[in-house]
CSV table of C-alpha atoms (C1' of nucleotides) in Angstrom, one decimal:
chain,number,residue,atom,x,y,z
I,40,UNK,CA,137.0,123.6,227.0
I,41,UNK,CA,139.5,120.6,228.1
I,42,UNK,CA,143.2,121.5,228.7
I,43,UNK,CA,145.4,119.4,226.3
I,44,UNK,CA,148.0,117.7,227.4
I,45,UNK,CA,151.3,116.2,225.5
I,46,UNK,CA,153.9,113.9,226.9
I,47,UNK,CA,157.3,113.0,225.6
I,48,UNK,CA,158.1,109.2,225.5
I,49,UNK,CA,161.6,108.5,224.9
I,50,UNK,CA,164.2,105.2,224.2
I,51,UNK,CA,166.0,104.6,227.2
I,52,UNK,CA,164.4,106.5,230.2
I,53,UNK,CA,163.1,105.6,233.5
I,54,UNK,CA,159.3,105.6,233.5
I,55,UNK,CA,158.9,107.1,236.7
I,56,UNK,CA,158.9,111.4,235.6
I,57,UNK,CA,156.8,110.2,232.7
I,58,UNK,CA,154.3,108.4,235.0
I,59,UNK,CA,154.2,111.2,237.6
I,60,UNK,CA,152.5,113.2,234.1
I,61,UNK,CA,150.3,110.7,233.8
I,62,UNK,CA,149.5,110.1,237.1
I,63,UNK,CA,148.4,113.8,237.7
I,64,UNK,CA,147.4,114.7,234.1
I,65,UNK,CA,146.4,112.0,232.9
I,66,UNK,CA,144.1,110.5,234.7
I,67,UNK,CA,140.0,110.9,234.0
I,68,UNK,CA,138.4,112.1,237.4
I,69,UNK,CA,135.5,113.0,236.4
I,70,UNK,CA,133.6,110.3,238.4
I,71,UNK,CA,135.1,112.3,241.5
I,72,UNK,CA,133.4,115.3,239.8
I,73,UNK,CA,136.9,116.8,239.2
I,74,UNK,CA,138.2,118.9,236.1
I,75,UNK,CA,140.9,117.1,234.1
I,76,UNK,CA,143.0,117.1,231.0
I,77,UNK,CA,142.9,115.5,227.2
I,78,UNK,CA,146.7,113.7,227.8
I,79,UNK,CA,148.9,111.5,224.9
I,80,UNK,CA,151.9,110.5,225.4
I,81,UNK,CA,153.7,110.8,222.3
I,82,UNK,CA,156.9,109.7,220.6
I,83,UNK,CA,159.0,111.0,217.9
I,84,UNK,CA,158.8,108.3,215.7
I,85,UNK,CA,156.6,105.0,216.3
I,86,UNK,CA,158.0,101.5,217.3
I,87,UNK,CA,158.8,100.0,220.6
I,88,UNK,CA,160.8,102.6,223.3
I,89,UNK,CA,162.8,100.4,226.1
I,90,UNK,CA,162.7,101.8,229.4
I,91,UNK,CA,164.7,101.3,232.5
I,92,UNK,CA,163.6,97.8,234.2
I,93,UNK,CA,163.8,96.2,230.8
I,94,UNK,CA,160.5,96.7,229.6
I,95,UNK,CA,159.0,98.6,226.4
I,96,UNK,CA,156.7,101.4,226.1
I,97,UNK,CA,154.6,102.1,222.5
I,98,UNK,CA,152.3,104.7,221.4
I,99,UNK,CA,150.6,105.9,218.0
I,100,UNK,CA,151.4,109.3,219.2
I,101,UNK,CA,153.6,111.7,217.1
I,102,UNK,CA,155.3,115.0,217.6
I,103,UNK,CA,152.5,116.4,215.4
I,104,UNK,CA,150.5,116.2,218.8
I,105,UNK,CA,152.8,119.3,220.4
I,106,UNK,CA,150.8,121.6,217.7
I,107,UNK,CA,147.5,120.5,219.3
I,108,UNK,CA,148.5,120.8,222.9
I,109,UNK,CA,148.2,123.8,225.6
I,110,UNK,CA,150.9,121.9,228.0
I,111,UNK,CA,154.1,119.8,226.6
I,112,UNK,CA,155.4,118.1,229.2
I,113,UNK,CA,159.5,116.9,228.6
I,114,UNK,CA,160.0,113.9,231.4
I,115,UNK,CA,163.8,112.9,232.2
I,116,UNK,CA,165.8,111.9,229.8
I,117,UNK,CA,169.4,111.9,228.2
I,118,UNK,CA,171.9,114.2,230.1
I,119,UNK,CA,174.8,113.8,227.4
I,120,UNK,CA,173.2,114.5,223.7
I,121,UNK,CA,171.3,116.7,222.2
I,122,UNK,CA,167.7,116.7,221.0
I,123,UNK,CA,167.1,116.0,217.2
I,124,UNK,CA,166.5,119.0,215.1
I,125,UNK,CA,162.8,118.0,214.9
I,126,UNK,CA,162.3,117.8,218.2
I,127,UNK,CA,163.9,120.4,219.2
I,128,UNK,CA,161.9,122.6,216.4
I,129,UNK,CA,158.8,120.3,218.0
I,130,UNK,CA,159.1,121.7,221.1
I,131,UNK,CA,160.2,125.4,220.1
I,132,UNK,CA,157.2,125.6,217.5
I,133,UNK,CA,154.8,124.7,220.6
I,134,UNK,CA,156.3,127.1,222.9
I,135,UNK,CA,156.5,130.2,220.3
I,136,UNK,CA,152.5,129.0,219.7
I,137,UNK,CA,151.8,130.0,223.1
I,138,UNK,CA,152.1,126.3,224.8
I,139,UNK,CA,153.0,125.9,228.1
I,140,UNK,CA,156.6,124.0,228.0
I,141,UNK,CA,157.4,121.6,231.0
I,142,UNK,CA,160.2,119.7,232.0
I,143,UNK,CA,160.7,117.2,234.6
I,144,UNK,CA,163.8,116.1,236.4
I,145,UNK,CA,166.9,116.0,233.3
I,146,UNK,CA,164.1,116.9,231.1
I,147,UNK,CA,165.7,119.6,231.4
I,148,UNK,CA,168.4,119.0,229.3
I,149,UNK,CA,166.1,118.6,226.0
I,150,UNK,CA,164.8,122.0,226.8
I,151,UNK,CA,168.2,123.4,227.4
I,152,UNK,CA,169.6,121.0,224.2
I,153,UNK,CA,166.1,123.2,222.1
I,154,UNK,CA,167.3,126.4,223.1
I,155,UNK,CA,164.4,127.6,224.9
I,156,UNK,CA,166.3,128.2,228.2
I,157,UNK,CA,168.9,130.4,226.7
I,158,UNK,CA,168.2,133.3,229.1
I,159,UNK,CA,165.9,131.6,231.5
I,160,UNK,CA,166.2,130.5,234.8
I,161,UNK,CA,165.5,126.4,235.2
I,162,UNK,CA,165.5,123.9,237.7
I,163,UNK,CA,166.6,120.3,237.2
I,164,UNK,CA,168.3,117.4,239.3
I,165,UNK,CA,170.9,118.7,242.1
I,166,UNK,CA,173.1,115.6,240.5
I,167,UNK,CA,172.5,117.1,237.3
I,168,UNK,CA,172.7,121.1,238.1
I,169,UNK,CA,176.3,121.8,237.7
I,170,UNK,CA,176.4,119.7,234.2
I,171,UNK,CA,173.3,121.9,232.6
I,172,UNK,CA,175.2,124.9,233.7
I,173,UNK,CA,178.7,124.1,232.0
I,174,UNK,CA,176.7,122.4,228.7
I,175,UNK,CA,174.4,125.4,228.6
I,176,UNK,CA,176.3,128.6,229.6
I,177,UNK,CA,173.0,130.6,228.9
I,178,UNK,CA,170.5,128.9,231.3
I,179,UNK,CA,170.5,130.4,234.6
I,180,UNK,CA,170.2,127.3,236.9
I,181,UNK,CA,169.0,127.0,240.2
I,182,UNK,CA,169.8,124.4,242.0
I,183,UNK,CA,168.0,125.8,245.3
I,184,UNK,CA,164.2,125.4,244.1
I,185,UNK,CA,161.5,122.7,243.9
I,186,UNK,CA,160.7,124.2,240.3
I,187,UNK,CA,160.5,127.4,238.0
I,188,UNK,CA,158.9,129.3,235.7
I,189,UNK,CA,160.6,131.3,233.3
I,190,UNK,CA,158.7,132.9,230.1
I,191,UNK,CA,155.9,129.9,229.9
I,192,UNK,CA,158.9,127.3,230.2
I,193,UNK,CA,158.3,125.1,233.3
I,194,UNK,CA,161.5,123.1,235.0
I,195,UNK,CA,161.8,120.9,237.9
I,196,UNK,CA,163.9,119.0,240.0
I,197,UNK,CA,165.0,116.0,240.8
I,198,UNK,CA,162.3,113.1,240.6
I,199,UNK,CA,159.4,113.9,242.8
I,200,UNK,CA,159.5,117.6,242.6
I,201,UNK,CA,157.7,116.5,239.1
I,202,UNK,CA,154.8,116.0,241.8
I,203,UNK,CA,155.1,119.9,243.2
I,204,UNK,CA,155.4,121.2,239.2
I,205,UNK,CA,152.7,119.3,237.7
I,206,UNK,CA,150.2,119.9,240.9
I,207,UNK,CA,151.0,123.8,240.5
I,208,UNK,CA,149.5,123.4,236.9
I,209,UNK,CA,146.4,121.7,238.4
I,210,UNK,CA,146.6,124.5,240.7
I,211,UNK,CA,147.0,127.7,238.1
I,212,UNK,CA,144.6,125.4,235.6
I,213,UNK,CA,141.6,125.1,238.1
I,214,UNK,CA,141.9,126.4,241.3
I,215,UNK,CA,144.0,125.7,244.9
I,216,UNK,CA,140.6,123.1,245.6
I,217,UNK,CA,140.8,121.0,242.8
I,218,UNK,CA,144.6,120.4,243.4
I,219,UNK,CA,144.3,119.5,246.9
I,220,UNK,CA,141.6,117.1,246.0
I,221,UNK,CA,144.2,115.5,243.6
I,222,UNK,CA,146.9,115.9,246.1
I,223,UNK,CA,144.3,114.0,248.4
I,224,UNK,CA,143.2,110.9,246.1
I,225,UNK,CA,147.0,110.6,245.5
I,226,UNK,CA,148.1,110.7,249.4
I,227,UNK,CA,150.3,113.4,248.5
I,228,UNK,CA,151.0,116.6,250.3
I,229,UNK,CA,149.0,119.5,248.4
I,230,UNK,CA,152.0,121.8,249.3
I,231,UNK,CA,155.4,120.9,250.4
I,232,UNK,CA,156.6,123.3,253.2
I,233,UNK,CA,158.9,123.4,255.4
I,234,UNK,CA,157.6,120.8,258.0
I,235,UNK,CA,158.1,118.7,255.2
I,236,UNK,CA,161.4,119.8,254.5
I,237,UNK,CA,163.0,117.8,257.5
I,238,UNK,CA,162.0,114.8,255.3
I,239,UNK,CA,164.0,115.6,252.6
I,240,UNK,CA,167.6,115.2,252.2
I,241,UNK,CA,168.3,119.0,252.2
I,242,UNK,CA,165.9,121.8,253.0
I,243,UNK,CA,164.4,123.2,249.8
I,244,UNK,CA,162.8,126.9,249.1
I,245,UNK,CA,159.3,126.7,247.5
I,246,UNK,CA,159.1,127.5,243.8
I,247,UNK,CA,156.4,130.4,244.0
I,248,UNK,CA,153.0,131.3,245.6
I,249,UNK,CA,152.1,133.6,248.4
I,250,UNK,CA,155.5,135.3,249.3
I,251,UNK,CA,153.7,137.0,252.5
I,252,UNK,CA,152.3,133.5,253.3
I,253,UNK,CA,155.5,131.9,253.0
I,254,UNK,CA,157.5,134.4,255.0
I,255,UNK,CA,155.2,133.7,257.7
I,256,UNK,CA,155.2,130.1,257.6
I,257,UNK,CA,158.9,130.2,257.6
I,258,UNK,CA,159.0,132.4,260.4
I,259,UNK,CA,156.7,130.1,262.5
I,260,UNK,CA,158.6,126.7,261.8
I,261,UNK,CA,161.1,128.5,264.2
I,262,UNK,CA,158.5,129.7,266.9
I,263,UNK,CA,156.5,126.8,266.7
I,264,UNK,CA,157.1,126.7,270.6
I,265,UNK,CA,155.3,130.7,271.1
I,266,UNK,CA,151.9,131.3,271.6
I,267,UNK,CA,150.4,132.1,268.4
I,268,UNK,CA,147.2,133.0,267.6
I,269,UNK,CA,145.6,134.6,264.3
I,270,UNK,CA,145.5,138.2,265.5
I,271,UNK,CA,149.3,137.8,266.0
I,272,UNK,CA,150.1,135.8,262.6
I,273,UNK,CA,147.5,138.2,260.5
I,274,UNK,CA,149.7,141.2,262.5
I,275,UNK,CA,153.2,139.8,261.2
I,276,UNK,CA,151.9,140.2,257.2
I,277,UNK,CA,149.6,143.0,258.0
I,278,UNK,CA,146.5,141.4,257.3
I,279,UNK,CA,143.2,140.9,258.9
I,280,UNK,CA,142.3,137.8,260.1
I,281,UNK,CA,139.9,137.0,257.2
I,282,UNK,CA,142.3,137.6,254.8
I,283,UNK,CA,145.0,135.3,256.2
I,284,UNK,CA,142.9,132.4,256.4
I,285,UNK,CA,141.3,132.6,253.3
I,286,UNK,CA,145.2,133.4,251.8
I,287,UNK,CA,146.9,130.9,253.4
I,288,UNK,CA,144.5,128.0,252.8
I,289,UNK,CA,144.9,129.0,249.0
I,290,UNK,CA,148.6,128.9,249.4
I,291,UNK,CA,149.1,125.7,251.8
I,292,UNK,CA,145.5,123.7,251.5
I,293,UNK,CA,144.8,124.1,255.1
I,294,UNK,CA,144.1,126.7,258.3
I,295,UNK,CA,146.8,128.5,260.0
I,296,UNK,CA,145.5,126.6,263.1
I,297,UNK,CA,145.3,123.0,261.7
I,298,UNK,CA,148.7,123.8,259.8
I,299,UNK,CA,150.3,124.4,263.4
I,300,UNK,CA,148.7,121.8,265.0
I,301,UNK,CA,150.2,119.5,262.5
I,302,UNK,CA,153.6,121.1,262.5
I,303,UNK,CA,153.9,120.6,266.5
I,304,UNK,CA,153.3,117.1,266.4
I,305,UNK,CA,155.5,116.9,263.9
I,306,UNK,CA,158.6,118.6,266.0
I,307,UNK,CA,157.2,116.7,269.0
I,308,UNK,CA,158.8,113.4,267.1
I,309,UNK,CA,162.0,114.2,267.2
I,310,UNK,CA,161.9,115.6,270.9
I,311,UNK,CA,159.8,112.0,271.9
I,312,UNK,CA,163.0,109.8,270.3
I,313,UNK,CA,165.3,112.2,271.4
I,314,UNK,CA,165.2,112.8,274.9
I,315,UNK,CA,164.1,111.2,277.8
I,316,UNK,CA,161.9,114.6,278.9
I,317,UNK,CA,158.6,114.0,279.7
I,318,UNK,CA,155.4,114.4,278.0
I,319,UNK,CA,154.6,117.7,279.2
I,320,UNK,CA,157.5,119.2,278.7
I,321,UNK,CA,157.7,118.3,275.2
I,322,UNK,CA,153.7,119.7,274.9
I,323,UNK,CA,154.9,123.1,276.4
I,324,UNK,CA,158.5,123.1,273.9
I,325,UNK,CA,156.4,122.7,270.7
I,326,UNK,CA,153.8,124.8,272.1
I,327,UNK,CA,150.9,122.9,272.9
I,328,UNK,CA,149.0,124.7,275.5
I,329,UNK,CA,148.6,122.3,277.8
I,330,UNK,CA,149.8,118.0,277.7
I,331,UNK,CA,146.4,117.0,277.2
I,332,UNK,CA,145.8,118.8,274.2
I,333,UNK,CA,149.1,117.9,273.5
I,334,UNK,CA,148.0,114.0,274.0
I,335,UNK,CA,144.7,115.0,272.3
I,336,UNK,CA,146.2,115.9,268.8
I,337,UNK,CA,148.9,113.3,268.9
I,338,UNK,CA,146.5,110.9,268.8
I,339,UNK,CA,144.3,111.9,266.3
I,340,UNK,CA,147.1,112.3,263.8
I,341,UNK,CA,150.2,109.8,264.9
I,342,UNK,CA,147.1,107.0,266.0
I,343,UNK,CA,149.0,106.1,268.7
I,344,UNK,CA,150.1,108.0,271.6
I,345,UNK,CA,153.4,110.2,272.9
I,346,UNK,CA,154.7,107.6,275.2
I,347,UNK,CA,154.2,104.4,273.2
I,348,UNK,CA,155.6,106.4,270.4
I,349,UNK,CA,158.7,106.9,272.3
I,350,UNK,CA,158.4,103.2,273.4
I,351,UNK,CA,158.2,102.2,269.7
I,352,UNK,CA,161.2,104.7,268.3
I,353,UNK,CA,163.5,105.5,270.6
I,354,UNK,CA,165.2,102.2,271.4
I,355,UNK,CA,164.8,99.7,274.1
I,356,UNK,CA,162.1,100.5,276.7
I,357,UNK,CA,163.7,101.0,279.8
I,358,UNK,CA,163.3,99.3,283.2
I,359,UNK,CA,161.3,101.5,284.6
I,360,UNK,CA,158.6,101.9,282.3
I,361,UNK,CA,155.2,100.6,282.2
I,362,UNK,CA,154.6,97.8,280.4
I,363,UNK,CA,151.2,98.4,278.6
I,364,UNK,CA,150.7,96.6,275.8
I,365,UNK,CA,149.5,99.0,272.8
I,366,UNK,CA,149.2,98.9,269.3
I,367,UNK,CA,151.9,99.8,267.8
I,368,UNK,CA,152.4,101.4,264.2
I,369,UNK,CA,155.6,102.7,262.3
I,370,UNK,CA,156.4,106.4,261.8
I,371,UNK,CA,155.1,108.3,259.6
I,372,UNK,CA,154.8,112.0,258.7
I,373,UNK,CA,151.0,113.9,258.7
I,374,UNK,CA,149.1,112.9,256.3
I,375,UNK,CA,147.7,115.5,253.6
I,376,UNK,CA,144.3,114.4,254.4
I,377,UNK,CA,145.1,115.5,258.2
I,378,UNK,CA,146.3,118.9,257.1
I,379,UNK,CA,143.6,119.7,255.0
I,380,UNK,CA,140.2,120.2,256.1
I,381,UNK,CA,137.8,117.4,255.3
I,382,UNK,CA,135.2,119.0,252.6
W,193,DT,C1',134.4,112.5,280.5
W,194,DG,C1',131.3,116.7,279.9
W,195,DG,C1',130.1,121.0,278.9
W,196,DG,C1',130.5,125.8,278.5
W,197,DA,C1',133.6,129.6,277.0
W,198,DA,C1',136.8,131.1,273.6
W,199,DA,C1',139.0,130.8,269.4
W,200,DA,C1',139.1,129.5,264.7
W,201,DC,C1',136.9,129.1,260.5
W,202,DC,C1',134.2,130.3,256.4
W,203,DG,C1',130.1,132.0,253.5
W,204,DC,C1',128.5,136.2,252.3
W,205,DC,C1',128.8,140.8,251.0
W,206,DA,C1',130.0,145.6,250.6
W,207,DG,C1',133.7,148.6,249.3
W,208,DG,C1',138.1,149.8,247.1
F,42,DA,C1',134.7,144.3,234.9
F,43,DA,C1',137.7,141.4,237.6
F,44,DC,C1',139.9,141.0,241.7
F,45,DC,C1',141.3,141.5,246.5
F,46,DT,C1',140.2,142.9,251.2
F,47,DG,C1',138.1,142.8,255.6
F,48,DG,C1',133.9,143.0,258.7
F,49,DC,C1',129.7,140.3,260.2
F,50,DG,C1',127.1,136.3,261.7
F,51,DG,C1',126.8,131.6,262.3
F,52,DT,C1',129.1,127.0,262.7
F,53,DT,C1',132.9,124.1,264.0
F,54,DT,C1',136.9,123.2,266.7
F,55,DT,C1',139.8,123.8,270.6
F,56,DC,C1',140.6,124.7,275.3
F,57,DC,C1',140.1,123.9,280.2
DNA sequence: TGGGAAAACCGCCAGG
DNA sequence: AACCTGGCGGTTTTCC
């Protein structure tokens, strides 16, 4: 039985939260042997919608299509007005039928504008989060979260947490495998953590999961430069081993081991442009046990090595140095693919 | 760079 | 019945 799937296409939005729907739900991957969904995007009444960028956006679809579907998804939209009454009954009628109701970025707003956050807590764009609360007295907002759910009503944040909320739907729809594999065809990270969160303008709390799994990851991000091994992670959340591996690849798409190997290198980046200490003092402060595994796993995930990182990134080479020639290639973070295990 | 020891990982399965 | 846990054995990965 195929999920359905309806999408909102409004006059005068930017296509990107609408596209992140289709992107992720839209898409037939079947030829990759994947589960997907039965997605139209939709409009409330037919004719040609003008998007940002000057360009115009048509479809058959009409709000008759929210009575067919299991997910409605709301992408960004107006801020200032209200929904019409038929959309807003549109979109109440689907929820009260048992639909899940999903908003991305100021999509918010329509939800808010329908009535169906009265009560409820909901996420939407930090720009955006102090308006909803004044407009919408009722809806508990949080600005702190990535996204939340709240009585079958689905909010996110700003812009790309759309990615997060709609691969959390993969996730609860088929299983923590099938959404890393989408994370992985789309070269996104399966699970946005705290590693991550030096990326990102300001450090953001996950919107659910594991909460045992997520105190501990949290907890490691700041003794990333400790000895850890499983029996002493598994002791922290009183677990057995077994159990933590198999709960924290469901909750982050990787191993506890390959999740802190990738985390290291990542804090070894900012010690590498940084300072001027050498490599194996900056294997031993992130915790490598010794520099050449340090040099070992730098390599396999940066594809270059410490020192002609630091050559690369931290400003002029100085005078000292050795001049080896070296590919060279720009930053980047880890990718998903190098998180997650390969099958 | 090689290879053996140790740790991490995971399928399987029994038990709660 | 559906779900989670944790021990066992074998494979893979990391360490030195």
């Amino acid at each position: 039985v195929s999920h359905r799937v309806a999408v909102l296409a409004r006059e005068g939005s930017a296509p990107f939260e609408l596209s992140i729907a289709v992107e992720i739900l839209g898409l037939d991957r079947t030829p990759s042997g994947l589960p997907g969904y039965d997605l139209v995007v939709c409009a409330e009444q037919p004719g040609p919608l003008r998007q940002t960028g000057g360009f115009t956006l048509q479809t058959d679809h009409g709000l008759e299509e929210f009575r067919h579907a299991d997910t409605v998804v709301v992408p960004a939209g107006d801020t200032r007005g209200d929904p019409s009454p038929a959309l807003a009954g549109a979109l109440r009628d689907a929820h009260a039928a048992g639909a899940r109701v999903v908003s991305l970025c100021t999509g918010s707003f329509t939800l808010a504008g329908a009535g169906l956050l009265d009560g409820r807590e909901a996420a939407t764009h930090w720009m955006y989060a102090d308006l909803l609360a004044a407009r919408f007295p009722r809806v508990r907002v949080n600005p702190d979260v990535l996204w939340v759910e709240s009585d079958g009503v689905f909010t996110s944040a700003g812009s790309a947490a759309g990615i997060d909320l709609c691969l959390h739907l993969v996730r609860t729809d088929y299983g923590a495998a099938v959404a890393n594999s989408y994370a992985r065809r789309m070269v996104v990270p399966p699970y946005r953590d705290g590693g991550q969160a030096q990326f990102i303008e300001r450090p953001m709390p996950l919107g659910a999961g594991d909460a045992a799994v997520h105190e501990l990851i949290a907890w490691l991000g700041e003794n990333l430069h400790r000895p850890l091994d499983l029996a002493a992670m598994a002791a922290r959340i009183h677990v057995s081993e077994r159990t933590l591996i198999r709960r924290f690849r469901e909750a982050t798409g990787t191993s506890p081991a390959q999740w802190l190997l990738a985390q290291r290198v990542a804090a070894s980046l900012a010690m590498l442009e940084g300072s001027r200490e050498p490599v194996e003092a900056v294997a031993a402060a992130v915790g490598f046990p010794s520099a050449a595994s340090f040099r070992h796993h730098f390599a396999r995930i940066m594809r270059t090595s410490p020192t002609a990182y630091r050559r690369t990134f931290a400003g002029a080479p100085g005078p000292d140095e050795p001049g080896r020639m070296r590919e060279l290639r720009p930053r980047r973070a880890p990718e998903p693919s190098e998180l997650a295990q390969a099958g």
